[in-house]
Short mmCIF file of C-alpha atoms in Angstrom, two decimals:
data_model
loop_
_atom_site.label_atom_id
_atom_site.label_comp_id
_atom_site.label_asym_id
_atom_site.label_seq_id
_atom_site.Cartn_x
_atom_site.Cartn_y
_atom_site.Cartn_z
CA GLY A 1 -75.78 167.63 84.14
CA LEU A 2 -73.06 165.13 83.69
CA GLY A 3 -70.34 167.69 82.87
CA LEU A 4 -69.87 166.30 79.35
CA LYS A 5 -68.17 167.93 76.67
CA LEU A 6 -70.50 167.70 73.39
CA SER A 7 -69.38 168.29 69.86
CA PHE A 8 -71.98 168.45 67.00
CA LEU A 9 -71.57 166.95 63.54
CA ARG A 10 -74.34 167.98 60.68
CA HIS A 11 -74.85 165.08 58.52
CA GLN A 12 -76.56 167.47 56.08
CA ASP A 13 -73.39 169.65 55.75
CA ILE A 14 -71.46 166.63 54.34
CA LEU A 15 -74.10 165.64 51.87
CA ASP A 16 -75.06 169.07 50.51
CA PRO A 17 -72.07 169.58 48.35
CA PHE A 18 -72.86 166.33 46.15
CA GLY A 19 -76.52 166.91 46.45
CA PHE A 20 -76.18 170.46 45.09
CA VAL A 21 -74.30 169.19 42.04
CA VAL A 22 -76.97 166.74 41.25
CA ARG A 23 -79.85 169.19 41.69
CA ARG A 24 -78.03 171.67 39.51
CA THR A 25 -77.13 169.07 36.84
CA ALA A 26 -80.83 167.95 36.85
CA ARG A 27 -81.92 171.47 36.26
CA ILE A 28 -79.36 172.12 33.31
CA LEU A 29 -80.62 168.89 31.77
CA GLY A 30 -84.24 169.57 32.06
CA LEU A 31 -84.59 166.54 34.37
CA THR A 32 -86.04 166.18 37.82
CA GLU A 33 -83.73 165.17 40.57
CA HIS A 34 -85.49 161.94 40.82
CA GLU A 35 -84.99 161.08 37.08
CA LEU A 36 -81.34 162.12 37.28
CA ASP A 37 -80.75 160.01 40.48
CA GLY A 38 -82.23 156.93 38.78
CA MET A 39 -79.49 157.05 36.07
CA LYS A 40 -76.67 154.47 36.47
CA PRO A 41 -73.80 156.89 36.15
CA VAL A 42 -75.28 159.17 38.89
CA ARG A 43 -75.76 156.23 41.15
CA VAL A 44 -72.26 155.29 40.78
CA LEU A 45 -71.22 158.82 41.60
CA TRP A 46 -73.39 158.83 44.64
CA ALA A 47 -71.77 155.50 45.76
CA LEU A 48 -68.22 156.94 45.19
CA TYR A 49 -69.13 159.99 47.05
CA ILE A 50 -70.88 158.11 49.99
CA LEU A 51 -67.98 155.76 50.36
CA PHE A 52 -64.94 157.98 50.00
CA ILE A 53 -66.25 161.12 51.23
CA TYR A 54 -69.31 160.92 53.27
CA VAL A 55 -68.31 157.83 55.20
CA PRO A 56 -64.69 158.75 56.20
CA VAL A 57 -65.63 162.39 57.14
CA VAL A 58 -68.43 161.14 59.25
CA VAL A 59 -66.52 158.18 60.83
CA GLY A 60 -63.32 160.21 61.08
CA GLY A 61 -65.11 163.18 62.75
CA ILE A 62 -66.77 160.95 65.32
CA GLN A 63 -63.55 159.13 66.10
CA ALA A 64 -61.51 162.25 66.31
CA ARG A 65 -63.98 163.98 68.65
CA ARG A 66 -64.16 160.88 70.76
CA LEU A 67 -60.47 160.66 71.03
CA PHE A 68 -60.49 164.20 72.50
CA GLY A 69 -63.01 163.16 74.97
CA TYR A 70 -66.06 164.61 73.42
CA SER A 71 -69.47 163.13 73.28
CA VAL A 72 -70.74 163.39 69.63
CA VAL A 73 -74.16 164.64 68.73
CA CYS A 74 -75.24 163.96 65.06
CA ASP A 75 -77.95 165.78 63.43
CA ARG A 76 -79.78 163.18 61.14
CA TYR A 77 -77.05 160.80 60.67
CA VAL A 78 -76.95 157.86 58.10
CA TYR A 79 -80.74 157.15 58.90
CA ASP A 80 -81.73 160.44 57.17
CA LEU A 81 -79.62 159.08 54.27
CA LEU A 82 -81.62 155.92 54.03
CA VAL A 83 -84.99 157.65 54.21
CA GLY A 84 -83.79 160.35 51.68
CA PHE A 85 -83.00 157.64 48.99
CA ARG A 86 -85.94 155.61 49.96
CA ASP A 87 -88.20 158.65 49.38
CA ASN A 88 -87.30 158.39 45.75
CA ASP A 89 -87.79 154.58 45.79
CA ARG A 90 -84.12 153.96 45.85
CA ARG A 91 -81.52 152.53 48.22
CA ILE A 92 -78.32 153.95 49.17
CA PRO A 93 -75.76 152.64 46.75
CA THR A 94 -73.67 150.18 48.50
CA GLU A 95 -76.07 150.40 51.44
CA GLU A 96 -74.83 147.38 53.28
CA ILE A 97 -71.20 148.33 53.30
CA VAL A 98 -72.24 152.02 54.41
CA LEU A 99 -74.22 150.53 57.35
CA ARG A 100 -71.34 148.27 58.50
CA LEU A 101 -68.77 151.19 58.30
CA MET A 102 -70.99 153.70 60.31
CA PRO A 103 -70.40 153.66 64.13
CA ARG A 104 -73.68 152.69 65.85
CA PRO A 105 -74.94 155.65 68.12
CA ASP A 106 -75.41 155.07 71.75
CA ILE A 107 -78.67 156.69 71.61
CA SER A 108 -80.92 157.77 68.58
CA PHE A 109 -84.13 159.69 68.39
CA VAL A 110 -86.76 160.27 65.46
CA LEU A 111 -88.90 163.29 66.23
CA ASP A 112 -92.28 162.46 65.12
CA ALA A 113 -94.35 165.78 64.31
CA PRO A 114 -97.88 165.89 63.42
CA GLU A 115 -98.48 166.10 59.65
CA GLU A 116 -100.11 169.59 59.60
CA ARG A 117 -97.06 171.15 61.43
CA ILE A 118 -94.58 169.58 59.01
CA LEU A 119 -96.86 170.86 56.11
CA VAL A 120 -96.66 174.34 57.65
CA THR A 121 -92.90 174.29 58.04
CA ARG A 122 -92.15 172.58 54.82
CA PRO A 123 -94.68 173.75 52.23
CA GLU A 124 -92.53 172.76 49.44
CA HIS A 125 -93.70 169.20 50.05
CA SER A 126 -97.15 167.57 49.38
CA ARG A 127 -99.20 165.90 52.00
CA GLU A 128 -98.58 162.54 50.23
CA PHE A 129 -94.75 163.15 50.37
CA ILE A 130 -95.04 163.85 54.09
CA ARG A 131 -96.97 160.71 54.71
CA LYS A 132 -94.39 158.66 52.80
CA GLU A 133 -91.51 160.19 54.63
CA LYS A 134 -93.12 159.79 58.16
CA LEU A 135 -93.88 155.93 57.26
CA LEU A 136 -90.29 155.41 56.11
CA TYR A 137 -88.95 156.99 59.31
CA GLU A 138 -91.09 154.70 61.25
CA HIS A 139 -89.73 151.68 59.41
CA VAL A 140 -86.16 152.85 59.71
CA ALA A 141 -86.75 153.60 63.55
CA GLU A 142 -88.18 150.03 64.08
CA HIS A 143 -85.47 148.35 62.13
CA PHE A 144 -82.55 150.09 63.87
CA GLN A 145 -84.37 150.44 67.31
CA LEU A 146 -84.41 154.29 67.29
CA ARG A 147 -86.42 155.87 69.83
CA MET A 148 -89.73 157.58 68.36
CA VAL A 149 -90.40 160.85 70.12
CA ASN A 150 -93.90 162.37 69.75
CA THR A 151 -93.52 166.11 69.39
CA ASP A 152 -97.02 167.01 70.10
CA ALA A 153 -96.22 168.28 73.64
CA PRO A 154 -94.66 171.65 74.22
CA VAL A 155 -91.01 171.93 73.30
CA ARG A 156 -89.74 172.21 76.87
CA THR A 157 -91.57 168.79 77.65
CA VAL A 158 -90.08 167.06 74.58
CA TRP A 159 -86.47 168.09 75.41
CA LYS A 160 -86.77 167.13 79.03
CA ARG A 161 -87.75 163.65 77.93
CA ILE A 162 -85.06 163.49 75.47
CA SER A 163 -82.55 164.88 77.93
CA LYS A 164 -83.28 162.33 80.46
CA GLU A 165 -82.95 159.54 78.09
CA ILE A 166 -79.53 160.90 76.99
CA GLU A 167 -78.37 161.57 80.46
CA SER A 168 -79.41 158.06 81.27
CA VAL A 169 -77.40 156.38 78.53
CA LEU A 170 -74.42 158.62 79.09
CA ALA A 171 -74.46 158.00 82.99
CA GLY A 172 -74.30 154.31 82.16
CA GLN A 173 -71.37 154.67 80.09
CA ILE A 174 -69.68 156.78 82.70
CA ALA A 175 -70.45 154.04 85.40
CA ARG A 176 -69.00 151.33 83.04
CA ASN A 177 -65.65 153.31 82.55
#
């Protein structure tokens, strides 16, 4: 290894509190989450939450960790947010601003699993939903030049490939500094 100090930041932990409120409110009102998310007041609230809570926590969390010499690993990051909103045929409120504020990762991966395996691990979703989500991730990966990683191989093989790519990028950074 490179002797790096790693710190992990879970994107989902930052979104879950407001997502929970939206899901619970939809249930109370007898609406689907999709219907509630489409209403202007909820979109405004999402925009405020993303701009004033999500972005500062993620950006501040990354900057603070880097200040203390840590390499930061983010689970899902802003790209998952893009896909999540586009799953419901929407865009992130204030998407352009959010994308400008978020630091660009040194390396990013999209893990591409076979549809059948996803259906087994996520039985709450339909085949159509999984296909749409996979297509959205492909578009996001292409647009933001994220590395697509096919996960058909054994876990150890996939992890070795990802580790090599990470080490290569980080070794290049160390050499430049």
